[in-house]
CSV table of N, CA, C and O in Angstrom, one decimal:
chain,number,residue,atom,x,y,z
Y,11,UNK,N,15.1,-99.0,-183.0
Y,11,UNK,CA,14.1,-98.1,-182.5
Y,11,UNK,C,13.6,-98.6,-181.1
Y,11,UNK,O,13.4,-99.8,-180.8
Y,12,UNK,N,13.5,-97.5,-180.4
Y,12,UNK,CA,12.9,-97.9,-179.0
Y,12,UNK,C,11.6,-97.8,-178.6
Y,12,UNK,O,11.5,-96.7,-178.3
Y,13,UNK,N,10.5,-98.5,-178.4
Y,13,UNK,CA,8.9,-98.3,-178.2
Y,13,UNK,C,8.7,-97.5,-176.5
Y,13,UNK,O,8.6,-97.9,-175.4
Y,14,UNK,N,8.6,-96.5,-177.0
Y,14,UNK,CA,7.9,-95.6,-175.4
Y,14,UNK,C,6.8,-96.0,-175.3
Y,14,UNK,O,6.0,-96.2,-176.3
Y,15,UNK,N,6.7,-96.1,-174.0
Y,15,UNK,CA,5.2,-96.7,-173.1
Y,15,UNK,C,4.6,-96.1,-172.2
Y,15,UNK,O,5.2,-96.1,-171.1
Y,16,UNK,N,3.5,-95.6,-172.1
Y,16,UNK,CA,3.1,-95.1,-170.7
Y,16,UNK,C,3.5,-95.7,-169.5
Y,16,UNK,O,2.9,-96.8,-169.5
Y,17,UNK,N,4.1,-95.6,-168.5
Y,17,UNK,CA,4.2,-96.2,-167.2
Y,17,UNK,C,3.1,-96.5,-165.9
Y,17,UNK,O,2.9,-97.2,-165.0
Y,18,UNK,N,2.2,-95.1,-166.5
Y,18,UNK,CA,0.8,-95.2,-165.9
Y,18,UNK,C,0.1,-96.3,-166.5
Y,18,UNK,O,-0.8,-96.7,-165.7
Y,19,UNK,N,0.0,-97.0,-167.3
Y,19,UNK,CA,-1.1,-97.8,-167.9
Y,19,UNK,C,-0.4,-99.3,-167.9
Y,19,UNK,O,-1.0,-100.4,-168.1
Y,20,UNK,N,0.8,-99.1,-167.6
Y,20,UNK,CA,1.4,-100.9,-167.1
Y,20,UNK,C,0.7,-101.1,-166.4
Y,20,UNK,O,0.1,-100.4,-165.6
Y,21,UNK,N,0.6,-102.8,-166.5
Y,21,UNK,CA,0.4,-103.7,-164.8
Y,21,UNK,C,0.8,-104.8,-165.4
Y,21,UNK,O,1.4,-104.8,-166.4
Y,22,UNK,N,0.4,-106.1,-164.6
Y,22,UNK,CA,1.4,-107.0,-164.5
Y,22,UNK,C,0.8,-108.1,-166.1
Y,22,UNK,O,1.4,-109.0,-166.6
Y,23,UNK,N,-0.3,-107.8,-166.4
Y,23,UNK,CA,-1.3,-108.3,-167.8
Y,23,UNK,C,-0.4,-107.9,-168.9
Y,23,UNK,O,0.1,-108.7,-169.6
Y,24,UNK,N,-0.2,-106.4,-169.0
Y,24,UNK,CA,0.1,-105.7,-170.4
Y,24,UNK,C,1.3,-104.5,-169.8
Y,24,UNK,O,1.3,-104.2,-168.6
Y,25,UNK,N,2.1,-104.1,-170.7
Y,25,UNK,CA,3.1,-103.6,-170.5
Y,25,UNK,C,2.9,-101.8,-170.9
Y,25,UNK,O,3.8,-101.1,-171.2
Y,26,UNK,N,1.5,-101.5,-170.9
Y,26,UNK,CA,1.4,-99.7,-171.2
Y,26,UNK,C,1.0,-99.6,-172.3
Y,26,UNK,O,1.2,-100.5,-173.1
Y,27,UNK,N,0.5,-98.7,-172.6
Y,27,UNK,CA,-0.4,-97.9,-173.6
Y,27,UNK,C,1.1,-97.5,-174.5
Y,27,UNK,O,2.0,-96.8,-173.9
Y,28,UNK,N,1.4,-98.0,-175.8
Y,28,UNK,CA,1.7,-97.6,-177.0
Y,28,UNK,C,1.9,-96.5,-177.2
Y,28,UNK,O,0.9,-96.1,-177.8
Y,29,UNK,N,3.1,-95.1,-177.2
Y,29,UNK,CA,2.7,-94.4,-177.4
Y,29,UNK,C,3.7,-93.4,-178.6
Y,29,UNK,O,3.3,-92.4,-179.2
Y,30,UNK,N,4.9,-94.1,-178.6
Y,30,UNK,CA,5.2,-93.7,-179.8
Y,30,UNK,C,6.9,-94.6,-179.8
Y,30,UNK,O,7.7,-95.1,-178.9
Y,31,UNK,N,7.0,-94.6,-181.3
Y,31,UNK,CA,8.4,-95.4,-181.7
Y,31,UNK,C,9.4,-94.9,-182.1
Y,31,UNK,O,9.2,-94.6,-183.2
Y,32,UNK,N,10.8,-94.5,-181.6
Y,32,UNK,CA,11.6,-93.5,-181.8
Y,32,UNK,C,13.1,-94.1,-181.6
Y,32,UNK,O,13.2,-95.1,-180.8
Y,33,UNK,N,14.3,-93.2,-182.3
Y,33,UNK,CA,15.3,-93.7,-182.3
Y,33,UNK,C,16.1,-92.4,-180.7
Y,33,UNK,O,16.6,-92.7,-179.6
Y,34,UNK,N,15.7,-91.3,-181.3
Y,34,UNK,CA,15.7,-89.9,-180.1
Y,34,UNK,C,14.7,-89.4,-180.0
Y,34,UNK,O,14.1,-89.4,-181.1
Y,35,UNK,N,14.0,-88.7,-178.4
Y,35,UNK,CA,13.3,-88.0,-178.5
Y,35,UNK,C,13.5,-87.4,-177.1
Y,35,UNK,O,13.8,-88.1,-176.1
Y,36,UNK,N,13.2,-86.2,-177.0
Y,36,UNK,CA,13.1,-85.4,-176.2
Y,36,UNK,C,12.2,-84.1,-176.3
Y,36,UNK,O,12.3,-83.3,-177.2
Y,37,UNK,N,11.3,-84.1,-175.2
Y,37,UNK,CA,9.6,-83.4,-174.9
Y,37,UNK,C,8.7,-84.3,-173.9
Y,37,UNK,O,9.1,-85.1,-173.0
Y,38,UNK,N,7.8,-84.1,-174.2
Y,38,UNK,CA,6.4,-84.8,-173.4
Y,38,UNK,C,5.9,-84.7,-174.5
Y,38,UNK,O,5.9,-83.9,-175.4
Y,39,UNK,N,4.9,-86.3,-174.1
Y,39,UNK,CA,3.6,-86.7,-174.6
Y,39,UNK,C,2.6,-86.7,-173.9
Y,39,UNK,O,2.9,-86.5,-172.7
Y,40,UNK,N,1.3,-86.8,-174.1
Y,40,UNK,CA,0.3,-87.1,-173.3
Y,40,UNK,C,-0.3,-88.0,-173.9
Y,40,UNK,O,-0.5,-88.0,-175.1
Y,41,UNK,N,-0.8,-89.3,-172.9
Y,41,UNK,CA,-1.0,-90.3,-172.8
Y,41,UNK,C,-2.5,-90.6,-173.0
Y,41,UNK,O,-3.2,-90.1,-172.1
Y,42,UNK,N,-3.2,-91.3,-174.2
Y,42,UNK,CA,-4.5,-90.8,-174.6
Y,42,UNK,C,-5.1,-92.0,-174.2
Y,42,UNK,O,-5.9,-92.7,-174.8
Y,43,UNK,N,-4.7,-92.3,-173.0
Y,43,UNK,CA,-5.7,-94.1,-172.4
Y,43,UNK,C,-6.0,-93.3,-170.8
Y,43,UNK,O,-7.2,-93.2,-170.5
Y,44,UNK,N,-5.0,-92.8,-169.8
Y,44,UNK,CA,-4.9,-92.2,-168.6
Y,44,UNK,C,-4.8,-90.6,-168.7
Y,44,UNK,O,-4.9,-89.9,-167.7
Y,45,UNK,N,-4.6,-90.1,-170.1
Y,45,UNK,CA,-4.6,-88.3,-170.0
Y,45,UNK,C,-3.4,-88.2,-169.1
Y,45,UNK,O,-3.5,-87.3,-168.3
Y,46,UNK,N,-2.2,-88.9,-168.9
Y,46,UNK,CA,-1.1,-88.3,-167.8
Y,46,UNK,C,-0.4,-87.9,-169.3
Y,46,UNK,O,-0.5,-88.4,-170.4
Y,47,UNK,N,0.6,-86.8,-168.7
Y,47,UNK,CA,1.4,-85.8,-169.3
Y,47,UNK,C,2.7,-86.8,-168.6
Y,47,UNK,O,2.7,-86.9,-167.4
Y,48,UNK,N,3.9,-87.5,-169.6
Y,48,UNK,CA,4.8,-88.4,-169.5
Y,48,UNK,C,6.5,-87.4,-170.5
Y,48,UNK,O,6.8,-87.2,-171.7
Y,49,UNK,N,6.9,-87.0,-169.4
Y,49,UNK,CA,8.4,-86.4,-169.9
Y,49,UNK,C,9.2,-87.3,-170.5
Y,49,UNK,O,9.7,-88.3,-170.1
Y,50,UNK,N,9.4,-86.7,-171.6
Y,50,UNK,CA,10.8,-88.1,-172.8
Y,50,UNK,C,11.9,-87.2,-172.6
Y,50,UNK,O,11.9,-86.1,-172.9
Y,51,UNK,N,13.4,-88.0,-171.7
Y,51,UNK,CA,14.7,-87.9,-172.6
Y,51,UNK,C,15.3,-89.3,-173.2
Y,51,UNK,O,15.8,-90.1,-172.4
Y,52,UNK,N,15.3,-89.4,-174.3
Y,52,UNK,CA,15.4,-91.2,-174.6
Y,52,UNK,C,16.5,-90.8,-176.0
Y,52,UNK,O,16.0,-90.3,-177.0
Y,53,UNK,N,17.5,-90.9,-175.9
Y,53,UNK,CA,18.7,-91.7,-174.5
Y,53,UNK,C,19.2,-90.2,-174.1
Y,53,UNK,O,19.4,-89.3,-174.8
Y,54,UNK,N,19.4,-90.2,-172.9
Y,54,UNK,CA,19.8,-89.4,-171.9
Y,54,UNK,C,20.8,-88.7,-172.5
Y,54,UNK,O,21.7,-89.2,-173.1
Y,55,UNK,N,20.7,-87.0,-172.2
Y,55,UNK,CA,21.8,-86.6,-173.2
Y,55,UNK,C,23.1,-86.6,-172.5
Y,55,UNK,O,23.1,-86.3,-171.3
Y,56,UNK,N,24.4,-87.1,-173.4
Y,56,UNK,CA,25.5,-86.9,-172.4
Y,56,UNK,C,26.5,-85.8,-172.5
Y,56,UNK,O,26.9,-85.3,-173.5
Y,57,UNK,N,26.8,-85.5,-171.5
Y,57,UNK,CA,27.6,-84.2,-171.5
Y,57,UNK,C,28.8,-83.7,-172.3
Y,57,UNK,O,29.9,-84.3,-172.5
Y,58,UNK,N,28.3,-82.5,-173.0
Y,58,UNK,CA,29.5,-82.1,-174.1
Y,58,UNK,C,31.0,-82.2,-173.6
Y,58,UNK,O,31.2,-82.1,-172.4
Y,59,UNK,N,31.8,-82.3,-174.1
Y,59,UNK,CA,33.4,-82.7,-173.8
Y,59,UNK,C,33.8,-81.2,-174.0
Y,59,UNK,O,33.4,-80.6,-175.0
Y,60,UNK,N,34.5,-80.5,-173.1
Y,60,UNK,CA,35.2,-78.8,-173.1
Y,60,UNK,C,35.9,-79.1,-174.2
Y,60,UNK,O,36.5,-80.2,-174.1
Y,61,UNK,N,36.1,-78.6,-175.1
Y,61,UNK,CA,36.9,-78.4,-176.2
Y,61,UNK,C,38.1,-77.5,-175.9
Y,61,UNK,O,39.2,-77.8,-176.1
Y,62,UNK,N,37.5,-76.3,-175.1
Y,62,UNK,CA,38.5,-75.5,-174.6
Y,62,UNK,C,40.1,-75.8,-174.3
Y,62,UNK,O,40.3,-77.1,-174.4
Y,63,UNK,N,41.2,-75.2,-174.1
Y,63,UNK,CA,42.8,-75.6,-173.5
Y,63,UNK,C,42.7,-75.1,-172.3
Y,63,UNK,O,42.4,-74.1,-171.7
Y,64,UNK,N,43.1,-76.0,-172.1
Y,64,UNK,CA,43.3,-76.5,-170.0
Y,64,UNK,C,44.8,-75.9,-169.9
Y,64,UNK,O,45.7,-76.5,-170.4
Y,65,UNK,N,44.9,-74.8,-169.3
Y,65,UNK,CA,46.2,-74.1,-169.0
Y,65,UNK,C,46.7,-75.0,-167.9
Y,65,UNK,O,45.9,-75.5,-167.2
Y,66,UNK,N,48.1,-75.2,-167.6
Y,66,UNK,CA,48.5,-76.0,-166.4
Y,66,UNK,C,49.7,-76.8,-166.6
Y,66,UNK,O,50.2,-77.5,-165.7
């Protein structure tokens, strides 16, 4: 599991506001220490493989 963090609420003391623990996620959260709206793609999705037949 990966711990998502606010990036607004890091500094060089503490590492961000806690904001949720997840293996995938994809959406936004909003961050209840700074109220910023923080976009999740965790882990990045990777591109489907063409299944299709490649004439040639």
């Amino acid at each position: 599991m990966k711990e998502i963090r606010c990036p607004c609420c890091r500094t060089d003391a503490r590492p961000g506001q806690l904001l949720l623990k997840a293996d995938r996620v994809k959406g936004e959260i909003k961050c209840p220490r700074r109220g910023a709206i923080i976009q999740l793609n965790y882990p990045k999705a990777e591109p489907i493989a063409s299944s299709g037949r490649q004439d040639g």
